[in-house]
Amino acid sequence: MKLRVTFALLAFSFFFANAQQTQNRQGTADLGMQDGIRRGPGMNAASVGDYSYHNNAVPHRKRVLAWIDVSNGYQHDSISHAVATIERLGYETGAYDTFIRTDSKMITKGAVNGSDGKPLLYSKNLNDYDAIFFFGVREIDLTPEQRADLLSFVHDDGKGFVAAHAGATAFFSWPEFGEMLGGRFDEHPWGITEAPVIVEDPKFPGMTNLPASFAHIDEYYQIKDFSRSKARVLLRLDVSGLDKNMPLVHHKDDDFPLAWAKMYGKGRVYYSALGHDPSTWDDRVVQQMYYEAIRWALKLTDAELAPRAFPASK
């Protein structure tokens, strides 16, 4: 009897310890759930090629295109797991349906053709989506027409654009993309390190449950071509404990934005530099941040976007 009790106590202790370690990790199907019910695609999802999606003949969920073209650059190890996480969050909460593409054929408002030049069966284009989740890198082969259609998708159609981590390294040869995104990658001077992240806007969706500052491990990006007068900073890196004399540190001040939100014409744009390692996407904080960013970009929620100056030192 004593042996059984001892074993039970040990098993409970092991379970409790592991639960404490993983409470902020995977298993976030409750995000946006109602009454504990998973709301998968079911009848509420727009079917492939369904005209009712465009004429609103039947209720449908929002559609998100997860665009991860890395054909001309380095594929971060986290990209696959990041997109899988974004898809799962939309699927399990019922907030949106995700369509994953590793090529860029869908970045057009025209016909989508196969390698034989013929239209693809049940093909979609930008007109079929409500937002883009972007984790592409470096130069991506788009025609001038495709580039114009992408900008129009956000600026004129009022659709959403959410970019993660290495998305800021894309299209250095395309100034208009940088203008839409709001900033550009400018090295990561400290590599992967642990440092405090400061929450500048605790009221923005995805930030409401965060403390004023929290410790996080990531490959922190330095950003260039960024102006606080054109975007609302949500997170910034606390560099007070980092070596600012490192060779690749280009900033002369302590303003290192990590996440921001802005308007581009009629559309909503969001960027976060967090997300380098695959395990980052198991972090409840990161999942909540990107999930709410997508909902905001889809205009399912609203937030204050008035730009604010860098907080003065106390």
mmCIF file of C-alpha atoms in Angstrom:
data_model
loop_
_atom_site.group_PDB
_atom_site.id
_atom_site.type_symbol
_atom_site.label_atom_id
_atom_site.label_comp_id
_atom_site.label_asym_id
_atom_site.label_seq_id
_atom_site.Cartn_x
_atom_site.Cartn_y
_atom_site.Cartn_z
ATOM 1 C CA MET A 1 0.000 0.000 0.000
ATOM 2 C CA LYS A 2 2.805 2.404 0.939
ATOM 3 C CA LEU A 3 4.538 1.566 -2.328
ATOM 4 C CA ARG A 4 1.407 2.466 -4.314
ATOM 5 C CA VAL A 5 1.004 5.774 -2.477
ATOM 6 C CA THR A 6 4.657 6.622 -3.025
ATOM 7 C CA PHE A 7 4.382 5.831 -6.733
ATOM 8 C CA ALA A 8 1.227 7.922 -7.059
ATOM 9 C CA LEU A 9 2.904 10.879 -5.362
ATOM 10 C CA LEU A 10 5.934 10.591 -7.635
ATOM 11 C CA ALA A 11 3.720 10.407 -10.736
ATOM 12 C CA PHE A 12 1.764 13.463 -9.613
ATOM 13 C CA SER A 13 4.976 15.387 -8.929
ATOM 14 C CA PHE A 14 6.328 14.515 -12.370
ATOM 15 C CA PHE A 15 3.082 15.561 -14.066
ATOM 16 C CA PHE A 16 2.903 18.838 -12.100
ATOM 17 C CA ALA A 17 6.534 19.708 -12.879
ATOM 18 C CA ASN A 18 6.035 19.094 -16.585
ATOM 19 C CA ALA A 19 2.784 21.036 -16.576
ATOM 20 C CA GLN A 20 4.576 23.993 -15.025
ATOM 21 C CA GLN A 21 7.273 23.854 -17.717
ATOM 22 C CA THR A 22 4.842 23.648 -20.617
ATOM 23 C CA GLN A 23 2.021 25.901 -19.465
ATOM 24 C CA ASN A 24 3.136 28.626 -21.845
ATOM 25 C CA ARG A 25 3.993 26.272 -24.664
ATOM 26 C CA GLN A 26 1.967 24.295 -27.156
ATOM 27 C CA GLY A 27 -1.681 23.416 -26.724
ATOM 28 C CA THR A 28 -3.357 26.723 -27.482
ATOM 29 C CA ALA A 29 -6.524 25.474 -29.124
ATOM 30 C CA ASP A 30 -8.467 27.532 -26.604
ATOM 31 C CA LEU A 31 -7.483 30.793 -28.288
ATOM 32 C CA GLY A 32 -10.772 32.252 -29.449
ATOM 33 C CA MET A 33 -12.721 29.097 -28.641
ATOM 34 C CA GLN A 34 -16.333 29.388 -27.556
ATOM 35 C CA ASP A 35 -17.629 27.136 -24.793
ATOM 36 C CA GLY A 36 -14.590 24.888 -25.214
ATOM 37 C CA ILE A 37 -15.716 23.787 -28.674
ATOM 38 C CA ARG A 38 -13.218 23.487 -31.491
ATOM 39 C CA ARG A 39 -14.562 25.181 -34.560
ATOM 40 C CA GLY A 40 -12.838 23.540 -37.514
ATOM 41 C CA PRO A 41 -13.623 24.259 -41.192
ATOM 42 C CA GLY A 42 -16.949 22.397 -41.337
ATOM 43 C CA MET A 43 -19.796 23.994 -43.278
ATOM 44 C CA ASN A 44 -18.726 27.519 -42.454
ATOM 45 C CA ALA A 45 -15.637 27.419 -44.638
ATOM 46 C CA ALA A 46 -15.708 28.646 -48.200
ATOM 47 C CA SER A 47 -15.290 25.658 -50.479
ATOM 48 C CA VAL A 48 -12.717 25.553 -53.247
ATOM 49 C CA GLY A 49 -13.856 27.568 -56.223
ATOM 50 C CA ASP A 50 -17.100 28.514 -54.470
ATOM 51 C CA TYR A 51 -18.550 31.680 -56.012
ATOM 52 C CA SER A 52 -20.529 32.229 -52.822
ATOM 53 C CA TYR A 53 -17.309 33.434 -51.214
ATOM 54 C CA HIS A 54 -17.396 36.519 -53.416
ATOM 55 C CA ASN A 55 -21.118 37.262 -53.422
ATOM 56 C CA ASN A 56 -21.593 36.478 -49.695
ATOM 57 C CA ALA A 57 -24.437 34.061 -50.512
ATOM 58 C CA VAL A 58 -23.468 31.947 -47.499
ATOM 59 C CA PRO A 59 -21.536 32.822 -44.320
ATOM 60 C CA HIS A 60 -17.850 32.163 -44.613
ATOM 61 C CA ARG A 61 -14.674 32.651 -42.675
ATOM 62 C CA LYS A 62 -11.849 34.930 -43.673
ATOM 63 C CA ARG A 63 -9.109 33.503 -45.869
ATOM 64 C CA VAL A 64 -5.409 33.939 -45.151
ATOM 65 C CA LEU A 65 -2.727 33.205 -47.732
ATOM 66 C CA ALA A 66 0.426 31.955 -45.994
ATOM 67 C CA TRP A 67 3.099 33.000 -48.486
ATOM 68 C CA ILE A 68 6.568 31.561 -47.831
ATOM 69 C CA ASP A 69 8.578 31.820 -51.036
ATOM 70 C CA VAL A 70 12.252 31.245 -50.136
ATOM 71 C CA SER A 71 13.415 30.197 -53.598
ATOM 72 C CA ASN A 72 16.170 32.827 -53.690
ATOM 73 C CA GLY A 73 17.168 32.886 -50.063
ATOM 74 C CA TYR A 74 17.794 30.994 -46.866
ATOM 75 C CA GLN A 75 14.872 29.109 -45.343
ATOM 76 C CA HIS A 76 14.833 29.734 -41.616
ATOM 77 C CA ASP A 77 14.345 26.542 -39.639
ATOM 78 C CA SER A 78 11.251 28.050 -38.049
ATOM 79 C CA ILE A 79 9.319 28.748 -41.256
ATOM 80 C CA SER A 80 7.630 25.361 -41.588
ATOM 81 C CA HIS A 81 6.583 25.228 -37.955
ATOM 82 C CA ALA A 82 5.527 28.887 -38.008
ATOM 83 C CA VAL A 83 3.148 28.347 -40.905
ATOM 84 C CA ALA A 84 1.850 25.110 -39.387
ATOM 85 C CA THR A 85 1.128 27.025 -36.185
ATOM 86 C CA ILE A 86 -0.631 29.869 -37.992
ATOM 87 C CA GLU A 87 -2.790 27.343 -39.860
ATOM 88 C CA ARG A 88 -3.605 25.434 -36.677
ATOM 89 C CA LEU A 89 -4.623 28.547 -34.754
ATOM 90 C CA GLY A 90 -7.027 29.567 -37.499
ATOM 91 C CA TYR A 91 -8.390 26.035 -37.886
ATOM 92 C CA GLU A 92 -8.946 25.311 -34.215
ATOM 93 C CA THR A 93 -10.425 28.685 -33.316
ATOM 94 C CA GLY A 94 -12.494 29.023 -36.472
ATOM 95 C CA ALA A 95 -11.226 32.580 -36.994
ATOM 96 C CA TYR A 96 -9.873 32.030 -40.516
ATOM 97 C CA ASP A 97 -8.883 29.429 -43.106
ATOM 98 C CA THR A 98 -5.234 29.258 -44.177
ATOM 99 C CA PHE A 99 -3.978 28.415 -47.660
ATOM 100 C CA ILE A 100 -0.239 27.662 -47.728
ATOM 101 C CA ARG A 101 1.882 28.424 -50.788
ATOM 102 C CA THR A 102 5.631 28.045 -51.174
ATOM 103 C CA ASP A 103 5.570 29.689 -54.602
ATOM 104 C CA SER A 104 4.343 33.103 -55.731
ATOM 105 C CA LYS A 105 1.859 32.227 -58.464
ATOM 106 C CA MET A 106 -1.060 33.396 -56.326
ATOM 107 C CA ILE A 107 0.407 36.893 -56.011
ATOM 108 C CA THR A 108 -1.681 38.231 -58.862
ATOM 109 C CA LYS A 109 -5.179 39.434 -59.625
ATOM 110 C CA GLY A 110 -5.031 37.805 -63.044
ATOM 111 C CA ALA A 111 -5.137 34.214 -64.216
ATOM 112 C CA VAL A 112 -2.994 31.639 -62.415
ATOM 113 C CA ASN A 113 -1.447 29.298 -64.958
ATOM 114 C CA GLY A 114 0.535 26.101 -64.674
ATOM 115 C CA SER A 115 3.919 25.407 -66.241
ATOM 116 C CA ASP A 116 2.108 24.532 -69.465
ATOM 117 C CA GLY A 117 0.588 28.000 -69.647
ATOM 118 C CA LYS A 118 -2.942 26.740 -69.047
ATOM 119 C CA PRO A 119 -5.129 27.955 -66.151
ATOM 120 C CA LEU A 120 -4.847 25.755 -63.078
ATOM 121 C CA LEU A 121 -7.935 23.880 -61.924
ATOM 122 C CA TYR A 122 -9.613 25.606 -58.962
ATOM 123 C CA SER A 123 -6.833 28.169 -58.913
ATOM 124 C CA LYS A 124 -7.064 31.234 -56.690
ATOM 125 C CA ASN A 125 -5.514 34.658 -56.864
ATOM 126 C CA LEU A 126 -5.292 37.646 -54.539
ATOM 127 C CA ASN A 127 -8.978 38.396 -55.016
ATOM 128 C CA ASP A 128 -9.753 35.220 -53.065
ATOM 129 C CA TYR A 129 -7.910 36.231 -49.899
ATOM 130 C CA ASP A 130 -8.511 38.679 -47.073
ATOM 131 C CA ALA A 131 -4.953 38.844 -45.737
ATOM 132 C CA ILE A 132 -1.443 37.533 -46.279
ATOM 133 C CA PHE A 133 0.837 35.988 -43.662
ATOM 134 C CA PHE A 134 4.321 36.491 -45.097
ATOM 135 C CA PHE A 135 7.508 34.652 -44.132
ATOM 136 C CA GLY A 136 9.382 34.891 -47.429
ATOM 137 C CA VAL A 137 13.007 35.988 -47.628
ATOM 138 C CA ARG A 138 15.343 37.986 -49.854
ATOM 139 C CA GLU A 139 14.525 38.595 -53.508
ATOM 140 C CA ILE A 140 11.378 36.895 -54.779
ATOM 141 C CA ASP A 141 10.651 36.660 -58.490
ATOM 142 C CA LEU A 142 7.570 38.781 -59.169
ATOM 143 C CA THR A 143 6.677 40.445 -62.448
ATOM 144 C CA PRO A 144 5.939 44.196 -62.453
ATOM 145 C CA GLU A 145 2.253 43.307 -62.709
ATOM 146 C CA GLN A 146 2.468 41.023 -59.681
ATOM 147 C CA ARG A 147 4.192 43.706 -57.655
ATOM 148 C CA ALA A 148 1.508 46.214 -58.574
ATOM 149 C CA ASP A 149 -1.221 43.715 -57.672
ATOM 150 C CA LEU A 150 0.346 43.000 -54.263
ATOM 151 C CA LEU A 151 0.531 46.676 -53.350
ATOM 152 C CA SER A 152 -3.023 47.195 -54.623
ATOM 153 C CA PHE A 153 -4.226 44.206 -52.568
ATOM 154 C CA VAL A 154 -3.323 46.118 -49.414
ATOM 155 C CA HIS A 155 -3.425 49.779 -50.403
ATOM 156 C CA ASP A 156 -6.556 49.840 -52.558
ATOM 157 C CA ASP A 157 -8.511 46.730 -51.575
ATOM 158 C CA GLY A 158 -7.992 47.259 -47.858
ATOM 159 C CA LYS A 159 -6.680 43.740 -47.239
ATOM 160 C CA GLY A 160 -4.226 42.763 -44.485
ATOM 161 C CA PHE A 161 -0.503 41.979 -44.528
ATOM 162 C CA VAL A 162 1.251 40.334 -41.574
ATOM 163 C CA ALA A 163 4.988 39.680 -41.866
ATOM 164 C CA ALA A 164 7.112 37.595 -39.516
ATOM 165 C CA HIS A 165 10.801 37.788 -38.645
ATOM 166 C CA ALA A 166 12.782 37.251 -41.873
ATOM 167 C CA GLY A 167 9.981 38.839 -43.902
ATOM 168 C CA ALA A 168 11.854 42.092 -43.298
ATOM 169 C CA THR A 169 14.761 40.763 -45.384
ATOM 170 C CA ALA A 170 12.645 40.502 -48.531
ATOM 171 C CA PHE A 171 12.676 42.662 -51.659
ATOM 172 C CA PHE A 172 15.611 44.971 -50.916
ATOM 173 C CA SER A 173 15.493 45.939 -54.601
ATOM 174 C CA TRP A 174 11.861 47.078 -54.283
ATOM 175 C CA PRO A 175 11.506 50.374 -52.359
ATOM 176 C CA GLU A 176 7.702 50.314 -52.439
ATOM 177 C CA PHE A 177 7.641 47.041 -50.509
ATOM 178 C CA GLY A 178 9.751 48.584 -47.779
ATOM 179 C CA GLU A 179 7.392 51.554 -47.669
ATOM 180 C CA MET A 180 4.407 49.230 -47.261
ATOM 181 C CA LEU A 181 6.092 47.112 -44.578
ATOM 182 C CA GLY A 182 7.442 50.113 -42.697
ATOM 183 C CA GLY A 183 11.026 48.977 -42.096
ATOM 184 C CA ARG A 184 13.925 46.842 -43.306
ATOM 185 C CA PHE A 185 16.254 44.256 -41.813
ATOM 186 C CA ASP A 186 19.609 45.775 -40.846
ATOM 187 C CA GLU A 187 21.557 42.862 -39.382
ATOM 188 C CA HIS A 188 21.218 41.103 -36.025
ATOM 189 C CA PRO A 189 24.233 42.390 -34.068
ATOM 190 C CA TRP A 190 23.870 40.088 -31.051
ATOM 191 C CA GLY A 191 22.832 36.904 -32.835
ATOM 192 C CA ILE A 192 20.530 34.728 -30.757
ATOM 193 C CA THR A 193 20.407 36.056 -27.218
ATOM 194 C CA GLU A 194 18.150 36.581 -24.238
ATOM 195 C CA ALA A 195 17.071 40.132 -23.561
ATOM 196 C CA PRO A 196 14.065 41.975 -22.154
ATOM 197 C CA VAL A 197 11.305 42.988 -24.552
ATOM 198 C CA ILE A 198 9.421 46.169 -23.675
ATOM 199 C CA VAL A 199 5.695 46.383 -24.397
ATOM 200 C CA GLU A 200 4.970 49.888 -25.659
ATOM 201 C CA ASP A 201 1.281 49.387 -26.385
ATOM 202 C CA PRO A 202 -0.346 47.084 -23.801
ATOM 203 C CA LYS A 203 -3.800 47.734 -25.282
ATOM 204 C CA PHE A 204 -3.072 46.441 -28.791
ATOM 205 C CA PRO A 205 -4.557 42.995 -29.588
ATOM 206 C CA GLY A 206 -2.104 40.303 -28.553
ATOM 207 C CA MET A 207 -0.359 42.578 -26.039
ATOM 208 C CA THR A 208 -3.092 42.893 -23.422
ATOM 209 C CA ASN A 209 -1.960 39.993 -21.231
ATOM 210 C CA LEU A 210 1.741 40.833 -21.324
ATOM 211 C CA PRO A 211 3.734 42.448 -18.510
ATOM 212 C CA ALA A 212 5.405 45.802 -19.162
ATOM 213 C CA SER A 213 8.603 43.893 -19.915
ATOM 214 C CA PHE A 214 9.355 40.197 -20.376
ATOM 215 C CA ALA A 215 12.474 38.110 -20.979
ATOM 216 C CA HIS A 216 12.679 36.411 -24.361
ATOM 217 C CA ILE A 217 15.273 34.530 -26.421
ATOM 218 C CA ASP A 218 15.379 35.330 -30.123
ATOM 219 C CA GLU A 219 17.512 36.531 -33.004
ATOM 220 C CA TYR A 220 16.767 40.205 -32.523
ATOM 221 C CA TYR A 221 16.743 42.288 -35.668
ATOM 222 C CA GLN A 222 18.023 45.792 -36.034
ATOM 223 C CA ILE A 223 15.684 47.784 -38.285
ATOM 224 C CA LYS A 224 16.472 50.532 -40.772
ATOM 225 C CA ASP A 225 14.300 52.780 -42.960
ATOM 226 C CA PHE A 226 11.811 52.979 -40.116
ATOM 227 C CA SER A 227 9.977 56.048 -38.868
ATOM 228 C CA ARG A 228 7.914 56.282 -35.714
ATOM 229 C CA SER A 229 5.867 58.971 -37.430
ATOM 230 C CA LYS A 230 4.463 56.358 -39.845
ATOM 231 C CA ALA A 231 3.784 53.371 -37.569
ATOM 232 C CA ARG A 232 2.716 52.537 -34.035
ATOM 233 C CA VAL A 233 5.443 50.644 -32.201
ATOM 234 C CA LEU A 234 4.106 47.756 -30.127
ATOM 235 C CA LEU A 235 7.308 46.116 -28.884
ATOM 236 C CA ARG A 236 10.907 47.239 -28.676
ATOM 237 C CA LEU A 237 14.120 45.624 -27.542
ATOM 238 C CA ASP A 238 15.592 46.722 -24.223
ATOM 239 C CA VAL A 239 19.246 47.187 -25.159
ATOM 240 C CA SER A 240 20.352 48.515 -21.782
ATOM 241 C CA GLY A 241 22.086 45.231 -20.990
ATOM 242 C CA LEU A 242 23.483 44.568 -24.482
ATOM 243 C CA ASP A 243 26.840 45.616 -25.916
ATOM 244 C CA LYS A 244 26.057 48.566 -28.194
ATOM 245 C CA ASN A 245 29.671 48.688 -29.370
ATOM 246 C CA MET A 246 29.299 45.510 -31.388
ATOM 247 C CA PRO A 247 30.503 46.024 -35.002
ATOM 248 C CA LEU A 248 27.068 45.628 -36.586
ATOM 249 C CA VAL A 249 25.221 48.007 -34.255
ATOM 250 C CA HIS A 250 24.224 50.955 -36.434
ATOM 251 C CA HIS A 251 21.788 52.750 -34.146
ATOM 252 C CA LYS A 252 23.053 55.721 -32.183
ATOM 253 C CA ASP A 253 20.122 55.631 -29.764
ATOM 254 C CA ASP A 254 18.260 52.957 -27.795
ATOM 255 C CA ASP A 255 15.279 52.749 -30.137
ATOM 256 C CA PHE A 256 15.154 49.185 -31.458
ATOM 257 C CA PRO A 257 11.549 48.479 -32.549
ATOM 258 C CA LEU A 258 10.572 44.805 -32.740
ATOM 259 C CA ALA A 259 6.887 44.958 -33.671
ATOM 260 C CA TRP A 260 4.664 47.612 -35.161
ATOM 261 C CA ALA A 261 1.305 48.176 -36.848
ATOM 262 C CA LYS A 262 0.391 50.690 -39.516
ATOM 263 C CA MET A 263 -1.970 51.544 -42.312
ATOM 264 C CA TYR A 264 -0.955 51.317 -45.947
ATOM 265 C CA GLY A 265 -3.699 53.052 -47.852
ATOM 266 C CA LYS A 266 -6.875 51.229 -46.844
ATOM 267 C CA GLY A 267 -5.065 48.105 -45.638
ATOM 268 C CA ARG A 268 -3.584 47.073 -42.325
ATOM 269 C CA VAL A 269 0.073 46.052 -42.026
ATOM 270 C CA TYR A 270 1.743 44.334 -39.080
ATOM 271 C CA TYR A 271 5.334 43.227 -38.566
ATOM 272 C CA SER A 272 7.091 41.413 -35.737
ATOM 273 C CA ALA A 273 10.760 40.462 -35.658
ATOM 274 C CA LEU A 274 10.118 37.610 -33.213
ATOM 275 C CA GLY A 275 10.137 34.038 -34.468
ATOM 276 C CA HIS A 276 13.638 32.843 -35.403
ATOM 277 C CA ASP A 277 13.700 29.428 -33.720
ATOM 278 C CA PRO A 278 11.032 26.752 -34.275
ATOM 279 C CA SER A 279 10.449 26.486 -30.523
ATOM 280 C CA THR A 280 9.542 30.170 -30.449
ATOM 281 C CA TRP A 281 6.299 29.294 -32.196
ATOM 282 C CA ASP A 282 5.344 27.003 -29.303
ATOM 283 C CA ASP A 283 5.519 29.956 -26.925
ATOM 284 C CA ARG A 284 2.034 31.048 -25.871
ATOM 285 C CA VAL A 285 3.078 34.713 -25.962
ATOM 286 C CA VAL A 286 4.264 34.494 -29.572
ATOM 287 C CA GLN A 287 1.243 32.480 -30.687
ATOM 288 C CA GLN A 288 -1.159 34.940 -29.101
ATOM 289 C CA MET A 289 0.728 37.872 -30.638
ATOM 290 C CA TYR A 290 0.559 36.584 -34.227
ATOM 291 C CA TYR A 291 -2.957 35.172 -33.889
ATOM 292 C CA GLU A 292 -4.288 38.528 -32.733
ATOM 293 C CA ALA A 293 -2.200 40.320 -35.366
ATOM 294 C CA ILE A 294 -3.928 38.291 -38.086
ATOM 295 C CA ARG A 295 -7.356 38.940 -36.593
ATOM 296 C CA TRP A 296 -6.542 42.656 -36.497
ATOM 297 C CA ALA A 297 -5.277 42.605 -40.101
ATOM 298 C CA LEU A 298 -8.540 40.874 -41.088
ATOM 299 C CA LYS A 299 -10.464 43.721 -39.414
ATOM 300 C CA LEU A 300 -12.006 41.364 -36.883
ATOM 301 C CA THR A 301 -10.683 43.646 -34.141
ATOM 302 C CA ASP A 302 -9.643 47.301 -33.953
ATOM 303 C CA ALA A 303 -6.879 49.229 -32.248
ATOM 304 C CA GLU A 304 -5.441 52.700 -31.846
ATOM 305 C CA LEU A 305 -2.770 53.387 -34.492
ATOM 306 C CA ALA A 306 -1.678 56.948 -33.793
ATOM 307 C CA PRO A 307 2.139 57.055 -34.021
ATOM 308 C CA ARG A 308 4.042 57.885 -30.847
ATOM 309 C CA ALA A 309 7.531 59.204 -30.245
ATOM 310 C CA PHE A 310 10.257 57.164 -28.587
ATOM 311 C CA PRO A 311 9.595 57.308 -24.826
ATOM 312 C CA ALA A 312 11.855 59.780 -23.085
ATOM 313 C CA SER A 313 14.350 58.340 -20.617
ATOM 314 C CA LYS A 314 13.395 58.725 -16.975
#
